[in-house]
Amino acid sequence: MCGIVGFTGRHQAAPILLDGLEKLEYRGYDSAGIAVAQGGAAASGAEGAGAASVRGAQSVSRQTVGAGQPKGVSEGGTEPSIEIVKAKGRLKVLREMTDDGRSVPGTCGIGHTRWATHGEPSVVNSHPHYAKNKRVAVVHNGIIENYQEIRDRLTKEGFSFISATDTETVAHLLDKYYAGNPIEAISRVMFRVRGSYALGILFADRPGEIYAVRKDSPLIVGRSDQGNFIASDVPAILRYTRDVCFIPNLEIVKLTDREIHFYNVDQEEVEETFSQVNWDTEAAEKGGFAHFMLKEIYEQPKAVRDTVSPRISEGHVNLEELGMSQEDLAKVSRIQMVACGSAYHVCMTAKYMVEQTARVPVDVDLASEFRYRNPVMEKDTLVVVVSQSGETADSLAALREAKKLGYRVLGIVNVVGSSIAREADSVFYTWAGPEISVATTKAYSTQLAAVYLLAIGLGRAKGMIDGAAEEEMTAELLRLPEKIERILEEKERIQWFANKFSHSKDIFFIGRGLDYASSLEGSLKLKEISYIHSEAYAAGELKHGTISLIEDGILVVGVATQKSLFEKLISNMVEVKSRGAYVLGVTSYGNYSMEDVANYTIYVPKTMECFAASLTVVPLQLLAYYVALGKGLDVDKPRNLAKSVTVE
Ligand code: G6P
């Protein structure tokens, strides 16, 4: 949900900002903008400052705002001012407008890529926003909940608003409170606004300085000997540094080209520690694949291996990192899982897996429901929040609600140091590496792996499985990556099939038990990137309504890997086929009777039934990918979606 980047240092800022925004486009891509500080000692003393700037072509989206000097363009970098360039549409429009950043000189700037919440996608609503007296420029990720009230008040005081955004209120508030001390002004704004925010701020009379602050929206600081950075996410600055600090909630940061200072809301300076991110740049690049999604599908064997193997030694699952003793685990009487999107489907799988393996009852809630439903939970309930980004607003709120009610929270998270990782009592990291495509694939697979490990560890602690069963399960878990590789080798068959159905209007998925959980994920994957209407049903529910939608030629995907449910699912497939459906079967090798009913069958390698979801999801991901590709869609950036949903 919106991407922020900022740089101050010894290079031209705009090209670095554009490069960073490109890596953040997955967070929003309906418009983009940059603000670069002009003039002042810091800028003029830096490498490349004062380079010729051609600013003849003024447009509505390009303006120079300054610290009280007459309107217009400052030449030579002496008069402090801020130049802002914004464009509607994908980042490439902004690139073209700025000649890849070359036409906006200056060594200190902030940038933003937008996912609209307040106000339609347009130039005027895109960020950076600025105060009328042209002293402050702001980029924002999050939602200012009381923006209307602040806007009304400021309007009465004489401030005039030009956009429909909540962010513009912050620009005017900063302007109102700013009397030469940026930290003080920011702190006053923090007391005045409600909601969530990550903000990057420039003050025109302080060229070379970037200010940042966050509450409940992610923001990191990166440092290097070439300059310092802010960003919504690590990939944006990975090319320049791996030395990062995840800004703690409610802290303010001041960055210059050589220094970084942190302050609390009371304006006292505080110390923070930096850590090294071990993701490499390549992991955040396409590396020869047409799309990040396909690349990430192919990275699944490695991601699952990286997540599983460090947690298994000599046939045993090691959950020490949770900081819970065997007794603590044995005491868990119930598990409450909460998540959003695909992570919610992981929780559905976990319900079947944990209940079977550990005989611990599992409740599964959408985080957006859980946070408001005033849940009734047993004393020894363990709350498990699953999240790739670790920043999803509803998941984070659910975590806080659970902690407020006094429950222990375990986070299954991919992004190290993210909010959920920091606030959970225990963290179990999935080692998927950076996931860029909006539609999750490898993070989902690693989340599945994580819940398997949790189920086995819990089963053992509770005495529900013995050492031999644990060894058998862990050995099979270690074989999953190689089995996923085998499915990927058959991608052409899926591609061929997908091409036949890329013009479908509706596609249904059916399954039972664990296969139902996989069907939900397959259906979500398909609809998010192909825009084909799709629903997944627990096959037994078909007769209670959905079967009336089945018409000639409609594709129904039946997932059937569970032996005890296989015949039942086959019967459901017969029912839809006899009403005209075209049936695709997804099952394990050996279940050849599937061919008696399915028009086309995709087989996955045999595995223990409890792990089947890790294999069946792969052809479903490929199906969604190739259907979307067949329609010529932008697979990595589906319309209206963003990868990290940091607003409610
Ligand atoms: C968005 C993404 C999904 C993801 C969901 C939850 O909708 O597009 O892929 O499953 O958010 O995100 P999280 O980061 O909490 O796993």
CSV table of N, CA and C in Angstrom, one decimal, residues 29-33 61 85-94 97 114 120-126:
chain,number,residue,atom,x,y,z
A,29,TYR,N,0.7,1.4,-7.7
A,29,TYR,CA,1.2,1.8,-9.0
A,29,TYR,C,0.2,2.6,-9.8
A,30,ASP,N,-0.6,3.4,-9.1
A,30,ASP,CA,-1.5,4.2,-9.9
A,30,ASP,C,-1.0,5.6,-10.2
A,31,SER,N,0.0,6.0,-9.5
A,31,SER,CA,0.7,7.3,-9.7
A,31,SER,C,2.0,7.3,-8.9
A,32,ALA,N,2.9,8.2,-9.3
A,32,ALA,CA,4.2,8.3,-8.6
A,32,ALA,C,4.7,9.7,-8.6
A,33,GLY,N,5.6,10.0,-7.7
A,33,GLY,CA,6.1,11.4,-7.7
A,33,GLY,C,7.4,11.4,-6.9
A,61,SER,N,2.0,19.1,-13.3
A,61,SER,CA,2.5,18.1,-12.4
A,61,SER,C,3.9,18.4,-12.0
A,85,VAL,N,7.9,16.6,-8.9
A,85,VAL,CA,7.4,16.1,-10.2
A,85,VAL,C,6.5,14.9,-9.9
A,86,LYS,N,5.3,14.9,-10.5
A,86,LYS,CA,4.4,13.8,-10.2
A,86,LYS,C,3.8,13.4,-11.6
A,87,ALA,N,3.4,12.1,-11.6
A,87,ALA,CA,2.7,11.6,-12.8
A,87,ALA,C,1.7,10.5,-12.5
A,88,LYS,N,0.6,10.6,-13.2
A,88,LYS,CA,-0.4,9.5,-13.0
A,88,LYS,C,0.0,8.3,-13.8
A,89,GLY,N,-0.3,7.1,-13.4
A,89,GLY,CA,0.1,5.9,-14.1
A,89,GLY,C,1.3,5.3,-13.6
A,90,ARG,N,1.8,4.3,-14.3
A,90,ARG,CA,3.0,3.6,-13.9
A,90,ARG,C,4.2,4.5,-13.8
A,91,LEU,N,5.2,3.9,-13.1
A,91,LEU,CA,6.4,4.7,-12.9
A,91,LEU,C,7.1,5.1,-14.2
A,92,LYS,N,6.9,4.4,-15.2
A,92,LYS,CA,7.6,4.7,-16.4
A,92,LYS,C,7.2,6.1,-17.0
A,93,VAL,N,6.0,6.5,-16.7
A,93,VAL,CA,5.6,7.9,-17.1
A,93,VAL,C,6.4,8.9,-16.4
A,94,LEU,N,6.7,8.7,-15.1
A,94,LEU,CA,7.5,9.6,-14.3
A,94,LEU,C,9.0,9.6,-14.8
A,97,MET,N,9.1,11.6,-17.9
A,97,MET,CA,8.9,13.1,-17.7
A,97,MET,C,10.2,13.7,-17.1
A,114,ARG,N,1.9,5.2,-5.5
A,114,ARG,CA,0.7,5.3,-4.8
A,114,ARG,C,-0.3,4.2,-5.1
A,120,GLU,N,-9.2,9.8,-6.0
A,120,GLU,CA,-8.9,8.9,-7.2
A,120,GLU,C,-7.5,9.0,-7.6
A,121,PRO,N,-7.0,8.1,-8.4
A,121,PRO,CA,-5.6,8.2,-8.9
A,121,PRO,C,-5.6,9.4,-9.9
A,122,SER,N,-4.8,10.4,-9.5
A,122,SER,CA,-4.6,11.6,-10.4
A,122,SER,C,-3.3,12.3,-10.0
A,123,VAL,N,-2.9,13.2,-10.8
A,123,VAL,CA,-1.7,13.9,-10.5
A,123,VAL,C,-1.8,14.7,-9.2
A,124,VAL,N,-3.0,15.4,-9.1
A,124,VAL,CA,-3.1,16.2,-7.9
A,124,VAL,C,-3.2,15.4,-6.6
A,125,ASN,N,-3.7,14.2,-6.7
A,125,ASN,CA,-3.8,13.4,-5.5
A,125,ASN,C,-2.5,12.6,-5.3
A,126,SER,N,-1.6,12.5,-6.2
A,126,SER,CA,-0.4,11.8,-6.0
A,126,SER,C,0.6,12.5,-5.1
